[in-house]
Coordinates of C-alpha atoms and ligand atoms in Angstrom, one line a residue:
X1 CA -31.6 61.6 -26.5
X2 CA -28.8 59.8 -28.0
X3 CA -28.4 58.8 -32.1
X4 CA -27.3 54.9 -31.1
X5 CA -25.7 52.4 -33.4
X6 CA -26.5 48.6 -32.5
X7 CA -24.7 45.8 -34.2
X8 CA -25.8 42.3 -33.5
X9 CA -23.5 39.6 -34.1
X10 CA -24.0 35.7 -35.4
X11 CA -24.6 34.1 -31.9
X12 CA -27.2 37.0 -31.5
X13 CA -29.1 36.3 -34.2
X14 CA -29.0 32.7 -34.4
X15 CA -32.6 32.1 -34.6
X16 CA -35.9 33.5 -35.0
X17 CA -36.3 33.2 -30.9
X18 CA -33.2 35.4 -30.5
X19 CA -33.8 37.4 -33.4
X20 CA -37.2 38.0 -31.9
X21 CA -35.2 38.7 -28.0
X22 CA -33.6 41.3 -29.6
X23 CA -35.8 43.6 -31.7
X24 CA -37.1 43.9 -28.2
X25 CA -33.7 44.8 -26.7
X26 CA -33.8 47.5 -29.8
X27 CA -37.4 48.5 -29.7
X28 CA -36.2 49.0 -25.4
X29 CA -33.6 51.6 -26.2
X30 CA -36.0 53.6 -28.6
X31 CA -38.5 53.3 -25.8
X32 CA -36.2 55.3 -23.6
X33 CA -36.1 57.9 -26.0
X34 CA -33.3 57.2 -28.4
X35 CA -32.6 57.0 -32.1
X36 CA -31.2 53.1 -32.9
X37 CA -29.7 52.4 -36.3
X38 CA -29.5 48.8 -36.6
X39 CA -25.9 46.6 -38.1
X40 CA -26.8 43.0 -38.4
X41 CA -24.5 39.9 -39.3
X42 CA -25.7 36.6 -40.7
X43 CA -26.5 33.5 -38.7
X44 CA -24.0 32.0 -36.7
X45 CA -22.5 29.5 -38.8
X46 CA -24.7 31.0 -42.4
X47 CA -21.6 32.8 -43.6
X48 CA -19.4 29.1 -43.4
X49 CA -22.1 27.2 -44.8
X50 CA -22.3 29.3 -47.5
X51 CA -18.7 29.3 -48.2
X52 CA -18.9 25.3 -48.1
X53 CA -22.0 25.3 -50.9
X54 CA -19.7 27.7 -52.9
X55 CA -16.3 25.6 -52.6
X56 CA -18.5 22.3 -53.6
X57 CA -19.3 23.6 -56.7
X58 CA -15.7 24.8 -57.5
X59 CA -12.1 24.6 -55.3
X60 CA -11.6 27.8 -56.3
X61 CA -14.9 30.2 -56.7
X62 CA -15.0 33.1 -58.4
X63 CA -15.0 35.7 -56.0
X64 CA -17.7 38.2 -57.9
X65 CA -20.0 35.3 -57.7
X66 CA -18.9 34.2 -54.0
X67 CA -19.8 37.7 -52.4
X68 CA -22.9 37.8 -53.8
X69 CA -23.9 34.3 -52.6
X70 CA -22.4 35.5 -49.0
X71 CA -24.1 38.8 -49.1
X72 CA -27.4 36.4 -48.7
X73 CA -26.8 35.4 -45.2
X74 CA -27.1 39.1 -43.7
X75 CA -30.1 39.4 -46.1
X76 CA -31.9 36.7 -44.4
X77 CA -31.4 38.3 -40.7
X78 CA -32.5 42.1 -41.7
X79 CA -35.6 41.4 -43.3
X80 CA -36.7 38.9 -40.4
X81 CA -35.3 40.9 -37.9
X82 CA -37.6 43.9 -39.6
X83 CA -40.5 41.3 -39.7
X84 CA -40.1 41.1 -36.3
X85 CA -40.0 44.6 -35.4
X86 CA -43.3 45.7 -37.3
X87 CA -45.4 42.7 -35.7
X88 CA -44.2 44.2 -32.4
X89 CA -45.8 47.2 -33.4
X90 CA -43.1 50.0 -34.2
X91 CA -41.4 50.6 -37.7
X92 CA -38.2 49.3 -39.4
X93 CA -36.9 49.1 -42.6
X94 CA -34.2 46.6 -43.9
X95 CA -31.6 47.9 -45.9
X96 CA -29.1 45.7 -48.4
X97 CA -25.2 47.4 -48.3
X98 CA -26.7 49.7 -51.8
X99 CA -29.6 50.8 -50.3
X100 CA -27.8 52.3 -47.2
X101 CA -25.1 53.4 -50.2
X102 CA -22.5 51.6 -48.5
X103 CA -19.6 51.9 -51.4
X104 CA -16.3 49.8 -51.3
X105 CA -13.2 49.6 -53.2
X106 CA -13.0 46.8 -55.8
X107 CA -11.6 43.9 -53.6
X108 CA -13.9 41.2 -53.4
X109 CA -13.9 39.3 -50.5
X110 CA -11.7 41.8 -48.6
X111 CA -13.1 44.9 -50.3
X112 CA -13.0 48.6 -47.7
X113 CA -15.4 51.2 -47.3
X114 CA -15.2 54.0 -48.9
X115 CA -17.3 56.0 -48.8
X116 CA -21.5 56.1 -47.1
X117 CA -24.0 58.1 -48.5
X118 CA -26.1 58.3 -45.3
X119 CA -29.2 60.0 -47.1
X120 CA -31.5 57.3 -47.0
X121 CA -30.6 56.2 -43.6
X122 CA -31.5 59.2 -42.0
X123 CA -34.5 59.5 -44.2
X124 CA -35.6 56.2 -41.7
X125 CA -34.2 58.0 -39.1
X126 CA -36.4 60.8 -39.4
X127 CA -39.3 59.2 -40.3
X128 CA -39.2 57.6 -37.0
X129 CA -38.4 54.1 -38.6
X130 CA -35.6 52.2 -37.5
X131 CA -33.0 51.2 -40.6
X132 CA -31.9 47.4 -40.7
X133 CA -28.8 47.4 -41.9
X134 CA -26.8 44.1 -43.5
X135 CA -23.4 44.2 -42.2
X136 CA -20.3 42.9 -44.2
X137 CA -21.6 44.0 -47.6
X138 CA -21.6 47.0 -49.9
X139 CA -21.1 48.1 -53.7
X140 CA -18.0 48.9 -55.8
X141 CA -17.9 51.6 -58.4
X142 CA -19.2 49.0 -60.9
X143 CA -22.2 48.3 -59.5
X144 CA -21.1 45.2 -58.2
X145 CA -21.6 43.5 -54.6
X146 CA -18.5 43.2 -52.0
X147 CA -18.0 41.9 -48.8
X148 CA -15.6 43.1 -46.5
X149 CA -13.9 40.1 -45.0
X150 CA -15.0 37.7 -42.0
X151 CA -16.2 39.1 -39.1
X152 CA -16.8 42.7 -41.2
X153 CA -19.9 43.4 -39.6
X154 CA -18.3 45.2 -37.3
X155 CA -16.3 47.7 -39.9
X156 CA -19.9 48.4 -41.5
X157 CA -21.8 49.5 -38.1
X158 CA -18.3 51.4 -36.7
X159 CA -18.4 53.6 -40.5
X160 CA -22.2 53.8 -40.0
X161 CA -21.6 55.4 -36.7
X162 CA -18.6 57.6 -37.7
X163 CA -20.8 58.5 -40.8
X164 CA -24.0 59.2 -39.2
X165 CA -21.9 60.9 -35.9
X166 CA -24.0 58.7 -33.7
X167 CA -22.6 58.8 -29.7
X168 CA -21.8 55.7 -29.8
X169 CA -21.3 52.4 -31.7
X170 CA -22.2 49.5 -29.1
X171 CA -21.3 45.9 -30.5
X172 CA -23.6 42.7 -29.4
X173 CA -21.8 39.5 -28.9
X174 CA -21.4 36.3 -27.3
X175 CA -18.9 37.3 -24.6
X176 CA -19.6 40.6 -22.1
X177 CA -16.8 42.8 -23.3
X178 CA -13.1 42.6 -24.5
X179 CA -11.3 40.5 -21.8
X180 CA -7.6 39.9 -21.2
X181 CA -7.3 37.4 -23.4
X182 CA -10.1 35.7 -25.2
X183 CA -12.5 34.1 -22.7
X184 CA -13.1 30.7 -24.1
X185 CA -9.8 29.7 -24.1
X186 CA -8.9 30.3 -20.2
X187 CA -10.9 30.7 -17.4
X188 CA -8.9 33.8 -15.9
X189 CA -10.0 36.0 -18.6
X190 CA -10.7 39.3 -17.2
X191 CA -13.1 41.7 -18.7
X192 CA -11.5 45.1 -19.2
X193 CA -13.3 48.5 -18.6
X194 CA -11.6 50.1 -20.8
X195 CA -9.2 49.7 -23.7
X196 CA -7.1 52.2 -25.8
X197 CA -8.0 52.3 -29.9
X198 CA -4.2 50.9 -30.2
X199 CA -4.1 48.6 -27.6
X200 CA -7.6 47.5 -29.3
X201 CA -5.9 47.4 -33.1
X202 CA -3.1 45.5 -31.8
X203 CA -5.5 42.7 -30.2
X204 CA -7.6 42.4 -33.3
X205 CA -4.5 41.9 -35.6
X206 CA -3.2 39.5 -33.9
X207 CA -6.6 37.7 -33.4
X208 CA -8.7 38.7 -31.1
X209 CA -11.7 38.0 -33.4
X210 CA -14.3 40.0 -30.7
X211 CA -13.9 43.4 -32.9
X212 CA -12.7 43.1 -37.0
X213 CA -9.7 44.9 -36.9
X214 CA -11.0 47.7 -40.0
X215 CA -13.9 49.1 -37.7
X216 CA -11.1 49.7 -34.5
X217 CA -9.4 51.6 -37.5
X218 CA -12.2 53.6 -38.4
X219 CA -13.4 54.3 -34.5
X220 CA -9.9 55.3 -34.0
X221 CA -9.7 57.5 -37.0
X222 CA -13.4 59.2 -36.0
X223 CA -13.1 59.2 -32.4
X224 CA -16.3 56.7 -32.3
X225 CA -16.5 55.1 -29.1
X226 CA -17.1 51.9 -29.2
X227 CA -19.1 49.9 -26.4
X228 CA -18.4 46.0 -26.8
X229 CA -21.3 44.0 -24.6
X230 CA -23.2 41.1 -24.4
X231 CA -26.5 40.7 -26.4
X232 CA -27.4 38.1 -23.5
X233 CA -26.7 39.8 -20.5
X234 CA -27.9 43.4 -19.1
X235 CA -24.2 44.3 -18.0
X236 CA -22.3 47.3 -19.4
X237 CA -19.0 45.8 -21.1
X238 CA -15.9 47.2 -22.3
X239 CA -15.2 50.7 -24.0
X240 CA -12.8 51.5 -26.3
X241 CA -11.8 54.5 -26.2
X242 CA -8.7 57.5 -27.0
X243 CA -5.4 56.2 -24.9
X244 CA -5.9 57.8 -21.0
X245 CA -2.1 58.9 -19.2
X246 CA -2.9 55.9 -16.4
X247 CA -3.1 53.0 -19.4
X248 CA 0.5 53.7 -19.9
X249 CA 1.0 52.3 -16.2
X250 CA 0.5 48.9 -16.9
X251 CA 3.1 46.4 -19.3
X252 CA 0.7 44.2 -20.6
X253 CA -3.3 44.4 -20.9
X254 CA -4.2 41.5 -23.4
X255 CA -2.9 38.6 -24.5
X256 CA -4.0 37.5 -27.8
X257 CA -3.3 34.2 -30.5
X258 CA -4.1 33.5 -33.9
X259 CA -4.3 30.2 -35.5
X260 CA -5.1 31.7 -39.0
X261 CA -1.2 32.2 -40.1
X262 CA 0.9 30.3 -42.1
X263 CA 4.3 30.5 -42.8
X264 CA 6.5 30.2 -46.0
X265 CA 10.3 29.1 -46.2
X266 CA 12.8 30.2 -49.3
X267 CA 15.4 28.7 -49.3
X268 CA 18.4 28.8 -52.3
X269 CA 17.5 32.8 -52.9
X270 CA 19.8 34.5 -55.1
X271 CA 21.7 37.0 -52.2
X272 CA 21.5 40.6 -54.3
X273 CA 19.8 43.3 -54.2
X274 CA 16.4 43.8 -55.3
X275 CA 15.6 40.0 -54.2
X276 CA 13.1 40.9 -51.5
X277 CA 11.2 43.7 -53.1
X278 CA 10.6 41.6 -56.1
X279 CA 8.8 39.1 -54.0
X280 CA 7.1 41.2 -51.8
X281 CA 6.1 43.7 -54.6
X282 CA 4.5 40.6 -56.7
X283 CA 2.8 38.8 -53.5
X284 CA 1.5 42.5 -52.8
X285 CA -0.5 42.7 -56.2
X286 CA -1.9 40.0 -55.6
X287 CA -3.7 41.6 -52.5
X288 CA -2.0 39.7 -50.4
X289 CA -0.6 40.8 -47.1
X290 CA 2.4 39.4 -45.6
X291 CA 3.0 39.8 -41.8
X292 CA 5.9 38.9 -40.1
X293 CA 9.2 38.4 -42.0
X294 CA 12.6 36.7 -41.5
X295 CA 15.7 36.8 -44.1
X296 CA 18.6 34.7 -42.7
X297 CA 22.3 33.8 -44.6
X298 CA 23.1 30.5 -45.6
X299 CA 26.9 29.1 -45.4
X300 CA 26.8 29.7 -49.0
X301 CA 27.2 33.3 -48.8
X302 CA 25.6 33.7 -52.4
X303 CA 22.3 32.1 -51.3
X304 CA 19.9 33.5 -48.3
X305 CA 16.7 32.4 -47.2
X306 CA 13.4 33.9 -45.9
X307 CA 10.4 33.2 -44.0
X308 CA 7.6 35.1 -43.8
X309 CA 3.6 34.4 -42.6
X310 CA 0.3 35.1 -44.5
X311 CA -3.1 34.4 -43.7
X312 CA -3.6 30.9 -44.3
X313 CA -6.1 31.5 -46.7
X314 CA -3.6 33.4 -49.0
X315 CA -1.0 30.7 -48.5
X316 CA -1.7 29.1 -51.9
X317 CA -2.3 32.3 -53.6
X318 CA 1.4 33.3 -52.8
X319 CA 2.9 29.9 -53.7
X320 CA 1.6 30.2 -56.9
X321 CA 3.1 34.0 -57.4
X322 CA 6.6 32.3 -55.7
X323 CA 6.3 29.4 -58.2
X324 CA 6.6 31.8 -61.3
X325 CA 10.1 32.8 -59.7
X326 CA 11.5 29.5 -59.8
X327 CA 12.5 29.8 -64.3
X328 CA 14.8 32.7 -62.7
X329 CA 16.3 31.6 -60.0
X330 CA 16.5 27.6 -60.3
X331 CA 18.3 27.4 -56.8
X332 CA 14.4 28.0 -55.2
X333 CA 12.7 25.7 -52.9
X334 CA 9.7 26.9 -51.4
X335 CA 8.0 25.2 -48.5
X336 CA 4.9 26.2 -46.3
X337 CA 3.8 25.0 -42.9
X338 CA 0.1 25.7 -41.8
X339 CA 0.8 24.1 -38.0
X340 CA 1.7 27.8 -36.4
X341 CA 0.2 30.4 -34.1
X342 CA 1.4 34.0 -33.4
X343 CA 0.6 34.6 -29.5
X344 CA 1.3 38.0 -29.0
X345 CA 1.1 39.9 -25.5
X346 CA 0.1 43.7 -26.4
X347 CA 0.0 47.2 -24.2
X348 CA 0.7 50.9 -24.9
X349 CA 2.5 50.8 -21.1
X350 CA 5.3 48.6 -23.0
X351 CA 6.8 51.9 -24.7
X352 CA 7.5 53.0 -20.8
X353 CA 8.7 49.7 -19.5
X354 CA 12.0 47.5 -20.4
X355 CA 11.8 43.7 -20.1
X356 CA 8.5 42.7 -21.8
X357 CA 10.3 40.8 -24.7
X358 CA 12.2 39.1 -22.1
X359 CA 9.7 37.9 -19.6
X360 CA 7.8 36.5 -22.6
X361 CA 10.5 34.5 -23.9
X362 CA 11.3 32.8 -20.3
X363 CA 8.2 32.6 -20.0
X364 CA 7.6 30.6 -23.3
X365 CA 11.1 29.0 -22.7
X366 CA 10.4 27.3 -19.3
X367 CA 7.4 25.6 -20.6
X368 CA 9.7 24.1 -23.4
X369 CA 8.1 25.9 -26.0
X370 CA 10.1 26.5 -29.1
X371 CA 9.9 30.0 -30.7
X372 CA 10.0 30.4 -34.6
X373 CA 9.8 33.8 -35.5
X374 CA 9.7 37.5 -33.4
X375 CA 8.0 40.5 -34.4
X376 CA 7.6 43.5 -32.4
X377 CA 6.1 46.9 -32.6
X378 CA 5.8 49.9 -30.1
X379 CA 3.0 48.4 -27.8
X380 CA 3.4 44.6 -28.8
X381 CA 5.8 41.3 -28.8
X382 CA 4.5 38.5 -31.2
X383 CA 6.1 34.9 -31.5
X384 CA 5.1 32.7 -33.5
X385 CA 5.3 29.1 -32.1
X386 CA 3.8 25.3 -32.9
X387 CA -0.3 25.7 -33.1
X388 CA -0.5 22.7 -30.6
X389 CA 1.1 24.7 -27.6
X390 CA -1.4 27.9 -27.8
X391 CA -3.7 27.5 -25.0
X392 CA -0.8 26.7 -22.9
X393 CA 1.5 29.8 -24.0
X394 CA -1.6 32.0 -23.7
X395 CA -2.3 30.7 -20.1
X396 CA 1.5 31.0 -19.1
X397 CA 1.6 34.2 -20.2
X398 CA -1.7 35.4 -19.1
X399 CA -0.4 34.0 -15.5
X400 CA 3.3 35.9 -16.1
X401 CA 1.7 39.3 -16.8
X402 CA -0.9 38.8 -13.7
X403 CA -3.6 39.5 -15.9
X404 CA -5.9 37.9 -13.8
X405 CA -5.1 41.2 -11.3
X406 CA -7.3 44.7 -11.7
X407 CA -5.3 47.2 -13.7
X408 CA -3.8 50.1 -11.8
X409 CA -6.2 52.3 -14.0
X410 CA -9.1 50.2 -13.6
X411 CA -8.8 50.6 -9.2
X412 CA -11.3 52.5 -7.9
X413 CA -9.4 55.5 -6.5
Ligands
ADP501 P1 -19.9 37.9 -33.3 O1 -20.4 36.8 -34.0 O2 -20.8 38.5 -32.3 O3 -19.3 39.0 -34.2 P2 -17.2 36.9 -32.8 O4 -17.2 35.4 -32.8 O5 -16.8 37.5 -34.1 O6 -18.7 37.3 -32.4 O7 -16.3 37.5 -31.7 C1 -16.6 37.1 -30.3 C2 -15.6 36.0 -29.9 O8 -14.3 36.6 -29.9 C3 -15.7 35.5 -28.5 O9 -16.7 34.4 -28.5 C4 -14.3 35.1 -28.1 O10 -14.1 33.7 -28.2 C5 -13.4 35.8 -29.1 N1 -12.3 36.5 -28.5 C6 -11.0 36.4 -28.8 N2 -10.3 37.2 -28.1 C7 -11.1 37.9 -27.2 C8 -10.9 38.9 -26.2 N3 -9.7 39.3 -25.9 N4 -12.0 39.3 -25.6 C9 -13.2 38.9 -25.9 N5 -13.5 37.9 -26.8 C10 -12.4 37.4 -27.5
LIG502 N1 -21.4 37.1 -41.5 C1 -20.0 37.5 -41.7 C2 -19.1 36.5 -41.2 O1 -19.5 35.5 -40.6 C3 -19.8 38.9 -41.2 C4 -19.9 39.0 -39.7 O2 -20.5 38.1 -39.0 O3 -19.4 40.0 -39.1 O4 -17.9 36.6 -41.3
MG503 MG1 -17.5 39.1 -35.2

């Protein structure tokens, strides 16, 4: 008898017929003899409709105000997923991010766990009663209701499981498991057995939306394993698990893209000291975080410039903290360009293996596509390069690194 945790995503809950298919699928595993703690996330397509009510109202919405209207959608899916469970006979109880004493830090709209008081969950759990948990929400010090960024479902059921110590975390989706690169974008996707908690962090950074990349942190941090499957299919997926010697044999094992980056350009920066932590410290309080970064020299060797990406959603925010520079240094002109992508090609095996960076650019290269920026870490090579070339970088690359091919850890000895 295993202590399960079962998050269901949007496409799994879209409706009361699939909420319905899977308080079966739940009330299945108890069946068998197992304790299930369920995560569930809104809707597919609540959590944007939402947003789009809130932004009609005001361009801007105040974000206390915005997390408590979002919190709603996950609130809709646990009490009828609860409904559905006691008409089928066998006990649940829904429980809001504060009733599961799910505490966060302060940040609305991006806030982090802190902290679970798993009393009353396991006062369910003892009782025989399955807890219904709403994903993406919990409480700040204040009393007040957080969410923890899109796609934070997953973060809440991972800290649930690391919390609780269940066996496993196992994440219902749309797609059967984490492929080589995401699946709806080229046919060759492969689905992998398994994949490291690094190789994992790396692909959810750079976009591989199928995990939120705060609950690959927490399952690396608390040795959960995580078990990434299909809510519509009986097949086992992809587990995610502590790096094994024979992943290190292998370059490349994902490919991954994000379309949610934008990029900034300084140009006519004063060249002294102090210049870049200035503007990095002030975009910083403002939450935001910047990703890759560029400083270049101008002719004028008392100017430089710099580029650097943010999430597009905190491109505005930072022009406004940039703007306030401008009084100082008059020479300033700050532009912004939302038409990117990072494509990134990610594997632990790359800290073993020369040549990765270089393949990728050729690759890139022979299809005429133009690189803007590099970034690169231990076990990853990013790029970032026009958004209207992605599908066609990530299938080059995808073909380059013969992704399509079995792993040399995944061969049946
Ligand atoms: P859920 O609503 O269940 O949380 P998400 O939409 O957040 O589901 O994540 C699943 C989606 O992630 C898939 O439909 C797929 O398009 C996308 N995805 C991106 N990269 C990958 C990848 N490498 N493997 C699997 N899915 C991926
Ligand atoms: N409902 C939230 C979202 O759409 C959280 C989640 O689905 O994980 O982002
Ligand atoms: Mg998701």
């Amino acid at each position: 008898m295993a202590l399960i945790v079962q998050k269901y995503g949007g496409t799994s809950v879209a409706n009361t017929v699939r909420i319905k298919e899977v308080a079966e699928r739940v009330i299945a595993t108890r069946n068998a003899g197992h304790d299930v703690v369920v995560v569930l996330s809104a809707m597919a397509g609540e959590t944007d409709r939402l947003i789009h009510l809130a932004q009609e109202v005001a361009e801007q919405p105040d974000p206390r105000e915005q997390d408590v209207l979002l919190a709603t959608g996950e609130q809709v899916t646990i009490s009828l997923f609860s409904i559905a469970v006691k008409h089928m006979g066998h006990e649940a109880q829904s429980m809001l991010g504060h009733q599961a004493r799910i505490y966060t830090d302060h940040a609305y709209g991006r806030a982090r766990i802190s902290e679970i008081r798993t009393e009353p969950i396991w006062h369910n759990i003892y009782k025989g009663c399955i807890p219904v948990i709403a994903g993406f929400q919990g409480l700040d010090g204040r009393g007040n209701i957080t969410t923890l960024g899109r796609g934070g479902s997953d973060t809440t059921a991972v800290a649930v499981a690391a919390a609780l110590a269940a066996d496993v975390c196992e994440i219902y989706t749309d797609v059967a498991g984490v492929y080589t690169t995401d699946p709806n974008i080229y046919h060759k996707a492969r689905k992998l057995q398994r994949i490291s908690y690094d190789e994992m962090l790396e692909m959810a950074s750079m976009g591989a939306k199928v995990l939120h990349i705060r609950s690959v942190e927490f399952a690396k941090k608390f040795n959960v394993p995580v078990h990434v499957r299909s809510s519509f299919v009986d097949e086992s997926g992809t587990m995610v698990v502590k790096e094994e010697k024979s992943m290190e044999q292998v370059m490349v094992s994902g490919v991954a893209y994000s379309k949610g980056d934008a990029r900034i350009t300084l140009a006519g920066l004063p060249d002294v000291p102090g210049v870049a932590a200035r503007i990095f410290t002030e975009i910083a309080q403002e939450g935001i975080v910047v990703d890759i970064i560029i400083q270049g020299s101008t002719d004028d060797t008392s100017l430089a410039n710099l580029s650097f990406t943010v999430l597009r959603l905190d491109r505005q925010a930072a022009i406004r903290v940039l703007e306030g520079m401008k009084k100082e240094w008059t020479d300033l002109d700050i532009s912004s360009d939302e038409n990117i992508a990072k494509i990134s090609v990610i594997g632990v095996g790359m800290r073993h293996h020369a040549g990765v960076a270089a393949k990728m650019f050729q690759a890139l290269g022979n299809e005429g596509i133009n690189i803007h920026m590099i970034s690169t870490s231990e076990i990853k090579v990013s790029c970032v390069i026009d958004d209207s070339h992605t599908a066609k970088a990530v299938q080059i690359l995808h073909d380059v690194f013969e992704l399509d091919k079995p792993l040399q850890h995944e061969i049946p000895e």
